[in-house]
Amino acid sequence: ISNAATPTQPGCVACSHQGCPSSGAAICSLCPAGYHSSTCGASVNLDTSCVPCDVGTYRSSSGSLPGDSCAACPAGKYTPSGVGSTACFPCAAGTYSNNPAGGCVACPAGQYSTGSGVTSCLACVFPWWSSNSGGTACRDCAA
């Protein structure tokens, strides 16, 4: 990867692939998907300036520019692999998430969710009930 002659950050030289030359190197290095950096020339292999995205955030593409950050997962979704995620996934039926950093939470007893990616559970209405957490349906109390 060759360097261009136009600076993009103080002390950085623009590269054709959105990176900066790594510390004194003549090539550009980029953070991989799932990582971000606030410094020029970041590389997981060359130094510690590429850091993994936090829980509940992701970065789907490589080539993080200095100052780029990871995107937050929308409500109802989570990052299954914890840190360094490249995508968010919907919470399964019987769970919900209104705080992606907290992951998916099982619906409490008396509540349920039938679909994936929901932000809250629905309450069972008498004479229907869900006796266990993580319910995907309510059952008739008489049954």
CSV table of C-alpha atoms in Angstrom, one decimal:
chain,number,residue,atom,x,y,z
A,1,ILE,CA,0.0,0.0,0.0
A,2,SER,CA,1.5,3.3,-1.0
A,3,ASN,CA,1.5,6.6,0.9
A,4,ALA,CA,0.0,9.7,-0.7
A,5,ALA,CA,1.6,13.1,0.0
A,6,THR,CA,-1.4,14.8,1.6
A,7,PRO,CA,-1.5,14.9,5.4
A,8,THR,CA,-4.8,14.0,7.1
A,9,GLN,CA,-3.8,14.3,10.8
A,10,PRO,CA,-0.8,16.1,12.3
A,11,GLY,CA,2.2,13.9,11.7
A,12,CYS,CA,0.3,11.6,9.4
A,13,VAL,CA,0.4,11.0,5.6
A,14,ALA,CA,-2.7,10.0,3.8
A,15,CYS,CA,-2.8,6.5,2.4
A,16,SER,CA,-4.8,5.2,-0.5
A,17,HIS,CA,-6.7,2.8,1.8
A,18,GLN,CA,-7.8,5.3,4.5
A,19,GLY,CA,-4.9,4.6,6.9
A,20,CYS,CA,-1.7,6.3,7.9
A,21,PRO,CA,1.8,5.0,7.8
A,22,SER,CA,2.6,3.0,10.9
A,23,SER,CA,5.4,4.3,13.2
A,24,GLY,CA,8.2,5.2,10.9
A,25,ALA,CA,7.1,2.6,8.3
A,26,ALA,CA,6.7,3.3,4.6
A,27,ILE,CA,3.4,1.3,4.4
A,28,CYS,CA,-0.1,1.9,5.7
A,29,SER,CA,-1.6,-0.3,8.3
A,30,LEU,CA,-5.3,-0.4,9.2
A,31,CYS,CA,-7.3,-1.7,12.1
A,32,PRO,CA,-9.3,-4.8,11.2
A,33,ALA,CA,-13.1,-5.0,11.5
A,34,GLY,CA,-14.1,-5.2,15.1
A,35,TYR,CA,-11.4,-2.7,16.1
A,36,HIS,CA,-10.9,1.0,16.2
A,37,SER,CA,-8.1,3.5,16.9
A,38,SER,CA,-7.6,7.1,17.9
A,39,THR,CA,-4.0,7.1,16.6
A,40,CYS,CA,-2.4,7.2,13.2
A,41,GLY,CA,-0.9,4.0,11.7
A,42,ALA,CA,-2.8,1.7,14.1
A,43,SER,CA,-2.2,-2.0,13.7
A,44,VAL,CA,-3.1,-4.9,15.9
A,45,ASN,CA,0.2,-6.6,14.8
A,46,LEU,CA,2.6,-3.7,15.1
A,47,ASP,CA,1.4,-2.0,18.3
A,48,THR,CA,-1.4,-1.7,20.7
A,49,SER,CA,-3.2,1.3,19.2
A,50,CYS,CA,-5.9,-0.8,17.6
A,51,VAL,CA,-8.4,-1.6,20.4
A,52,PRO,CA,-11.4,-4.0,20.2
A,53,CYS,CA,-14.9,-2.5,20.1
A,54,ASP,CA,-16.5,-2.6,23.6
A,55,VAL,CA,-19.4,-4.9,24.4
A,56,GLY,CA,-22.6,-3.6,22.8
A,57,THR,CA,-20.6,-1.9,20.0
A,58,TYR,CA,-19.3,-3.1,16.6
A,59,ARG,CA,-17.3,-2.1,13.5
A,60,SER,CA,-18.2,-4.1,10.4
A,61,SER,CA,-15.3,-2.9,8.2
A,62,SER,CA,-11.6,-2.5,8.4
A,63,GLY,CA,-9.8,0.7,7.8
A,64,SER,CA,-10.6,2.7,10.9
A,65,LEU,CA,-9.4,6.3,10.5
A,66,PRO,CA,-7.9,8.1,13.6
A,67,GLY,CA,-10.8,9.2,15.7
A,68,ASP,CA,-13.3,6.7,14.2
A,69,SER,CA,-15.2,4.8,16.9
A,70,CYS,CA,-17.3,1.7,17.0
A,71,ALA,CA,-21.1,2.0,16.4
A,72,ALA,CA,-23.5,1.1,19.2
A,73,CYS,CA,-25.8,-1.8,18.6
A,74,PRO,CA,-29.5,-0.7,18.4
A,75,ALA,CA,-31.9,-1.7,21.1
A,76,GLY,CA,-33.0,-5.3,20.8
A,77,LYS,CA,-29.6,-6.4,19.5
A,78,TYR,CA,-26.3,-7.5,21.2
A,79,THR,CA,-22.7,-8.6,20.4
A,80,PRO,CA,-22.4,-12.3,21.0
A,81,SER,CA,-18.7,-12.4,21.0
A,82,GLY,CA,-18.3,-9.7,23.6
A,83,VAL,CA,-15.4,-7.3,22.6
A,84,GLY,CA,-14.1,-6.9,19.1
A,85,SER,CA,-17.4,-7.6,17.4
A,86,THR,CA,-18.0,-7.0,13.7
A,87,ALA,CA,-21.9,-7.2,13.8
A,88,CYS,CA,-24.9,-7.0,16.2
A,89,PHE,CA,-27.4,-9.8,16.4
A,90,PRO,CA,-31.1,-9.8,17.5
A,91,CYS,CA,-31.9,-11.2,20.9
A,92,ALA,CA,-33.8,-14.5,20.7
A,93,ALA,CA,-37.5,-14.9,21.4
A,94,GLY,CA,-38.0,-15.0,25.2
A,95,THR,CA,-35.4,-12.3,25.7
A,96,TYR,CA,-35.1,-8.6,25.2
A,97,SER,CA,-32.5,-5.8,25.3
A,98,ASN,CA,-32.9,-2.1,25.9
A,99,ASN,CA,-29.3,-1.7,26.7
A,100,PRO,CA,-27.0,-3.4,24.2
A,101,ALA,CA,-24.0,-3.1,26.5
A,102,GLY,CA,-26.0,-5.3,29.0
A,103,GLY,CA,-26.7,-8.0,26.4
A,104,CYS,CA,-30.0,-9.9,26.2
A,105,VAL,CA,-32.0,-10.5,29.3
A,106,ALA,CA,-34.6,-13.3,29.8
A,107,CYS,CA,-38.2,-12.1,30.1
A,108,PRO,CA,-39.2,-12.4,33.7
A,109,ALA,CA,-42.0,-14.8,34.9
A,110,GLY,CA,-45.4,-13.4,33.9
A,111,GLN,CA,-44.0,-11.9,30.7
A,112,TYR,CA,-43.0,-13.1,27.3
A,113,SER,CA,-41.6,-12.2,23.8
A,114,THR,CA,-42.4,-14.1,20.7
A,115,GLY,CA,-40.1,-12.4,18.2
A,116,SER,CA,-36.4,-11.7,18.1
A,117,GLY,CA,-34.8,-8.3,18.5
A,118,VAL,CA,-37.4,-6.9,20.9
A,119,THR,CA,-36.7,-4.1,23.4
A,120,SER,CA,-39.2,-5.2,26.1
A,121,CYS,CA,-41.4,-8.1,27.0
A,122,LEU,CA,-45.2,-8.3,27.0
A,123,ALA,CA,-47.2,-9.0,30.1
A,124,CYS,CA,-49.4,-12.1,30.3
A,125,VAL,CA,-53.0,-11.2,30.9
A,126,PHE,CA,-55.2,-13.2,33.3
A,127,PRO,CA,-56.1,-16.1,32.9
A,128,TRP,CA,-52.9,-16.5,31.0
A,129,TRP,CA,-49.5,-16.9,32.7
A,130,SER,CA,-45.8,-17.7,32.1
A,131,SER,CA,-44.4,-19.3,35.2
A,132,ASN,CA,-40.7,-19.4,34.0
A,133,SER,CA,-38.3,-16.7,32.9
A,134,GLY,CA,-37.5,-16.6,29.2
A,135,GLY,CA,-41.1,-17.3,28.2
A,136,THR,CA,-42.1,-17.2,24.5
A,137,ALA,CA,-45.8,-17.6,25.2
A,138,CYS,CA,-48.4,-17.5,28.0
A,139,ARG,CA,-50.3,-20.5,29.1
A,140,ASP,CA,-53.8,-20.8,30.4
A,141,CYS,CA,-53.7,-20.9,34.2
A,142,ALA,CA,-56.3,-23.7,34.2
A,143,ALA,CA,-54.1,-25.9,31.9
